Short mmCIF file of C-alpha atoms in Angstrom, two decimals:
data_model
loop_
_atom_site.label_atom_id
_atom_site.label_comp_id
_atom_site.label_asym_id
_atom_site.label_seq_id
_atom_site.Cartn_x
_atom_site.Cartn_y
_atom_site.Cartn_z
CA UNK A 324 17.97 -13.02 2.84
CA UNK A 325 16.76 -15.94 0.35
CA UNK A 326 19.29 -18.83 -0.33
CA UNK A 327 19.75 -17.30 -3.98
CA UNK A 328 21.36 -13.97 -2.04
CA UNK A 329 22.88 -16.17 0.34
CA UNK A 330 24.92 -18.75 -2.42
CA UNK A 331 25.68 -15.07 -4.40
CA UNK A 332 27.05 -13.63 -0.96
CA UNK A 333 28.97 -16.31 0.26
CA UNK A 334 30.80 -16.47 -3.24
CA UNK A 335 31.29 -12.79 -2.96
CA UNK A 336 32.70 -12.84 0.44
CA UNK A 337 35.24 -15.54 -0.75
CA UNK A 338 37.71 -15.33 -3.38
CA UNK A 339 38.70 -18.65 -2.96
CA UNK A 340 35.30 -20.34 -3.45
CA UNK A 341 34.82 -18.20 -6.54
CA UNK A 342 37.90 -19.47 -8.14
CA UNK A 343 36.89 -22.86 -7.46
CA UNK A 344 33.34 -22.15 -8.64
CA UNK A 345 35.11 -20.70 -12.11
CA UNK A 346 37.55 -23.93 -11.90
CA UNK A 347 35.28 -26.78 -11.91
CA UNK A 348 32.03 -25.14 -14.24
CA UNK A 349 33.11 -21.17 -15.43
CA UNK A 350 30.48 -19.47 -13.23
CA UNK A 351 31.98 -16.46 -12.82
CA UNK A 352 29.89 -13.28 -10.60
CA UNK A 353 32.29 -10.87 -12.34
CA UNK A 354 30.39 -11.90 -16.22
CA UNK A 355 27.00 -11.64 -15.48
CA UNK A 356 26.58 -8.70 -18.21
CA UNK A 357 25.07 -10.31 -21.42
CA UNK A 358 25.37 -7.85 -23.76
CA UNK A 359 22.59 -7.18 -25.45
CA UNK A 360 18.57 -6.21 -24.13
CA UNK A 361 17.01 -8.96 -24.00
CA UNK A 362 13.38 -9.91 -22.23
CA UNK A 363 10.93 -12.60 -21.33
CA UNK A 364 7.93 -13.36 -23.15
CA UNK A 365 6.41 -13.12 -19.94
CA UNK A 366 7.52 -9.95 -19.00
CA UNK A 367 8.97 -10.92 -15.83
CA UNK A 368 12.02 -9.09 -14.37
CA UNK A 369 15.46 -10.37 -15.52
CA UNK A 370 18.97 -10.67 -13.08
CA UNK A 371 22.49 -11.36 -14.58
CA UNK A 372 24.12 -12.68 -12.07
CA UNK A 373 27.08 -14.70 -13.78
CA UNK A 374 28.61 -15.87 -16.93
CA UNK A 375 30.37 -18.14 -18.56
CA UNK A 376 34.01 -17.84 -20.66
CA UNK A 377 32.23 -18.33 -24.27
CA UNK A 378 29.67 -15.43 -23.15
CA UNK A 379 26.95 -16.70 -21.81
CA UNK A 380 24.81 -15.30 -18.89
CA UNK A 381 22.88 -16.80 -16.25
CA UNK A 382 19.74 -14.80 -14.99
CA UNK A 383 17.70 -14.98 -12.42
CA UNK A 384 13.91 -14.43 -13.51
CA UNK A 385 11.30 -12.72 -11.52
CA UNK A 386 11.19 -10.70 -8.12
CA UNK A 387 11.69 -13.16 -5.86
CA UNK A 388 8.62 -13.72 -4.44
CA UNK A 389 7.67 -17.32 -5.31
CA UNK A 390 11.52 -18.30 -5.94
CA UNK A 391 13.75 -17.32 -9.21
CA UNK A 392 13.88 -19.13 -11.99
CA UNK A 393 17.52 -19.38 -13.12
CA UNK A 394 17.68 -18.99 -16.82
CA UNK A 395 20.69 -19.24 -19.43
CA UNK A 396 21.08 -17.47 -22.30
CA UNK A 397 24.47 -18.71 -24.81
CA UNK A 398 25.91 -15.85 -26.86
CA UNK A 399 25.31 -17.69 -30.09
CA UNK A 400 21.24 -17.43 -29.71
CA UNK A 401 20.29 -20.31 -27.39
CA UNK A 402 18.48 -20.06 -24.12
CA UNK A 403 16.54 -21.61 -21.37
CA UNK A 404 15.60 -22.55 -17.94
CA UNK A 405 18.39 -24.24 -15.75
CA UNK A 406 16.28 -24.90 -12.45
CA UNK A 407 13.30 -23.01 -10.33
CA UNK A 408 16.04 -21.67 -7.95
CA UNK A 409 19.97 -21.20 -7.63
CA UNK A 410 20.58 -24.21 -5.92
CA UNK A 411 19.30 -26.50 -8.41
CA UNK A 412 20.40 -24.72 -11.43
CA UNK A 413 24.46 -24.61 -9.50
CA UNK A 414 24.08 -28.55 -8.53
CA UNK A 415 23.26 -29.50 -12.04
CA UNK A 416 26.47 -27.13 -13.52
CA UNK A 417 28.13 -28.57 -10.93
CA UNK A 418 27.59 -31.48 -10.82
CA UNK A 419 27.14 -32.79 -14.88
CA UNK A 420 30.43 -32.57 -16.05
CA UNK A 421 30.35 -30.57 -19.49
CA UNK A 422 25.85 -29.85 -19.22
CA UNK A 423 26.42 -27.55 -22.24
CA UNK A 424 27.64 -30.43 -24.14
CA UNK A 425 25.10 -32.55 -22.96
CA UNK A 426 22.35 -30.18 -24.73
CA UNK A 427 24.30 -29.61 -27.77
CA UNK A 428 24.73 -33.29 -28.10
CA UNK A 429 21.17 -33.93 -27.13
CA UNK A 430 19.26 -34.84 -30.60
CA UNK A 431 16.86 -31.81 -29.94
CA UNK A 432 16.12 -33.07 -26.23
CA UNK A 433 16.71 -37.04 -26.60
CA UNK A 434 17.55 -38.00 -23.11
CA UNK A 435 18.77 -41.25 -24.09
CA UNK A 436 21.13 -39.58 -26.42
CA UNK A 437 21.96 -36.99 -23.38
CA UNK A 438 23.00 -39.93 -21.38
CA UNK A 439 24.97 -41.03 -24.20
CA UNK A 440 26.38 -37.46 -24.49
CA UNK A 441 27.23 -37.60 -20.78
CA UNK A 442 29.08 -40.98 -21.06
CA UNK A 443 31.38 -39.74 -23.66
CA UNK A 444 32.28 -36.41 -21.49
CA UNK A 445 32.93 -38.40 -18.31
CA UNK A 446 35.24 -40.40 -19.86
CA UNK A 447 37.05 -36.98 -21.40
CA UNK A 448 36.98 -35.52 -17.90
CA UNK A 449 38.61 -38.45 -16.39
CA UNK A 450 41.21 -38.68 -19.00
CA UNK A 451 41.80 -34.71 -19.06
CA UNK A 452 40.81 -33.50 -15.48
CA UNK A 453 41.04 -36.22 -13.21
CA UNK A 454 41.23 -34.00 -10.14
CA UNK A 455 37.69 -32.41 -11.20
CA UNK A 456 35.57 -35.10 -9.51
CA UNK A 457 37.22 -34.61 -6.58
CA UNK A 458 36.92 -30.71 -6.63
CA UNK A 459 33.52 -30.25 -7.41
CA UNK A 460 32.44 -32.14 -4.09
CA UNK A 461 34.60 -29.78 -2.30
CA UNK A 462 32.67 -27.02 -3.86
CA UNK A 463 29.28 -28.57 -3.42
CA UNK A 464 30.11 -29.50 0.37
CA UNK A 465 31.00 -25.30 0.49
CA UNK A 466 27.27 -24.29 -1.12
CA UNK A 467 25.26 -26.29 0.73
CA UNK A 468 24.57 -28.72 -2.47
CA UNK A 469 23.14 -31.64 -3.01
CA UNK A 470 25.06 -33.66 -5.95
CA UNK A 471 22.68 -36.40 -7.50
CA UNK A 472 24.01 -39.14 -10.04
CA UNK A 473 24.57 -37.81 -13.33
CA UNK A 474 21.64 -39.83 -14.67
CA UNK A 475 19.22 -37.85 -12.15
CA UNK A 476 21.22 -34.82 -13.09
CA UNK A 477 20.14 -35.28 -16.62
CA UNK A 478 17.07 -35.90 -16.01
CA UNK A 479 16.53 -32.87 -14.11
CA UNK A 480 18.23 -30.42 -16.58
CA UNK A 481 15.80 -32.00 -19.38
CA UNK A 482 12.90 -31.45 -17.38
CA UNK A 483 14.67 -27.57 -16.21
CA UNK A 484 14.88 -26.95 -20.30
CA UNK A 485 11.70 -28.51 -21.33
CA UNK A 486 9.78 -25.88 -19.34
CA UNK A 487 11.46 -23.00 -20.72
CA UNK A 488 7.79 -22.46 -23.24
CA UNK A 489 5.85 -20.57 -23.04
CA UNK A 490 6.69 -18.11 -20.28
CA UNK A 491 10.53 -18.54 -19.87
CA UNK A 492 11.40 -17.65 -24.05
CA UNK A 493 13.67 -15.25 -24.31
CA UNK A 494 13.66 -12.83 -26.78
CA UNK A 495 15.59 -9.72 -28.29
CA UNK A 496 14.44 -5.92 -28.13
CA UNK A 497 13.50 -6.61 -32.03
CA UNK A 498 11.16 -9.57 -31.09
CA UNK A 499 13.96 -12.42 -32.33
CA UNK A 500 13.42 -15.60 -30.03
CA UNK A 501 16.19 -17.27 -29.02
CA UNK A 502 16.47 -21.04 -29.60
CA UNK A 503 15.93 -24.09 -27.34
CA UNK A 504 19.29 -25.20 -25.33
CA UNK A 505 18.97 -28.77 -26.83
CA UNK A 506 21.03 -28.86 -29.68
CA UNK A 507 19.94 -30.87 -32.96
CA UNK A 508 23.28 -33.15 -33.02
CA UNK A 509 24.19 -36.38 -32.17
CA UNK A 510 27.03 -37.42 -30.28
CA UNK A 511 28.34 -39.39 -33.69
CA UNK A 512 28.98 -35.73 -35.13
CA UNK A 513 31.79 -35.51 -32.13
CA UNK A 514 35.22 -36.98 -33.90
CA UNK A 515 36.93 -37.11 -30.93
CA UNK A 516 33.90 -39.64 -29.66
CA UNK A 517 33.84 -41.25 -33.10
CA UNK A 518 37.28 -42.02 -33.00
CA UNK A 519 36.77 -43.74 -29.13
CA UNK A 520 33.77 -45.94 -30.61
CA UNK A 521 36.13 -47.37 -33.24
#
């Protein structure tokens, strides 16, 4: 058994461990139907495994011979790599507070503005969620995780999303791409965070 089979098994085989896994990032086993055929560009085999509350799936890529590729594709046409494996694509979700925000915020892949991005939503989170912090080492501790700083966190999920071209593009049956998971906006767009600047 690979550690990808083992993280999906022991979330599986523990009901408890999946609600805290849906608690502190929505990765939910029970969602990991995306709704539509979709494929690679280079042809490799694609796993959902989990989603996400807005519709999103995670994938794993390939056959599991030289590692899988975790991949996420957003129901409103984004997509991209998350980490070579399971266990680095679940410590950044884990780990970065709000990671979707921090690529829709991201100035089309500014990691400067990322960190920016992530500033803002760990201010939100302690404000909003206080007991999150404290929760998502419990969960990390259960999966065998590593949790980095959220600078190295961001750094890694840059680098993760960065290498989504050429071979990681998803596409639609009709041949429509998906877009790149960094998002063309600046934090400045956010009113909530224009409102805390003031």
């Amino acid at each position: 058994m690979t550690r990808d089979e083992e993280i999906l098994d022991s979330i599986r085989r523990d009901s408890g461990l999946a609600e805290l896994l849906w608690h502190v990032c929505e990765f939910d086993l029970s969602r990991g139907n995306h709704g539509e055929l979709v494929r690679l560009s280079s042809g490799l085999p694609l796993e959902g495994v989990a989603g996400d509350f807005t519709g999103g799936t995670f994938f794993l890529c390939g056959d599991g011979s030289k590692g899988r590729p975790v991949l996420y594709a957003g129901s409103e046409g984004q997509a991209g790599l998350m980490g070579q494996n399971l266990t680095e694509a679940l410590e950044i979700i884990v780990g970065l507070p709000s990671w979707w925000d921090c690529l829709k915020f991201s100035g089309s892949g500014d990691l400067t503005v990322m960190q920016m991005t992530a500033e803002h939503l760990r201010q939100d989170e302690l404000r909003d969620q206080p007991e999150v912090g404290a929760d998502r080492v419990r969960l990390a501790a259960a999966l065998g995780l590593e949790l980095g700083s959220v600078p190295a966190l961001l750094a890694r999920l840059h680098t993760a999303v960065s290498a989504t071209t050429p071979d990681f593009v998803l596409t639609v049956e009709a041949g429509e791409q998906y877009e790149s998971l960094f998002g063309p906006w600046l934090p400045s767009r956010n009113p909530s965070w224009q409102r805390k600047a003031k």
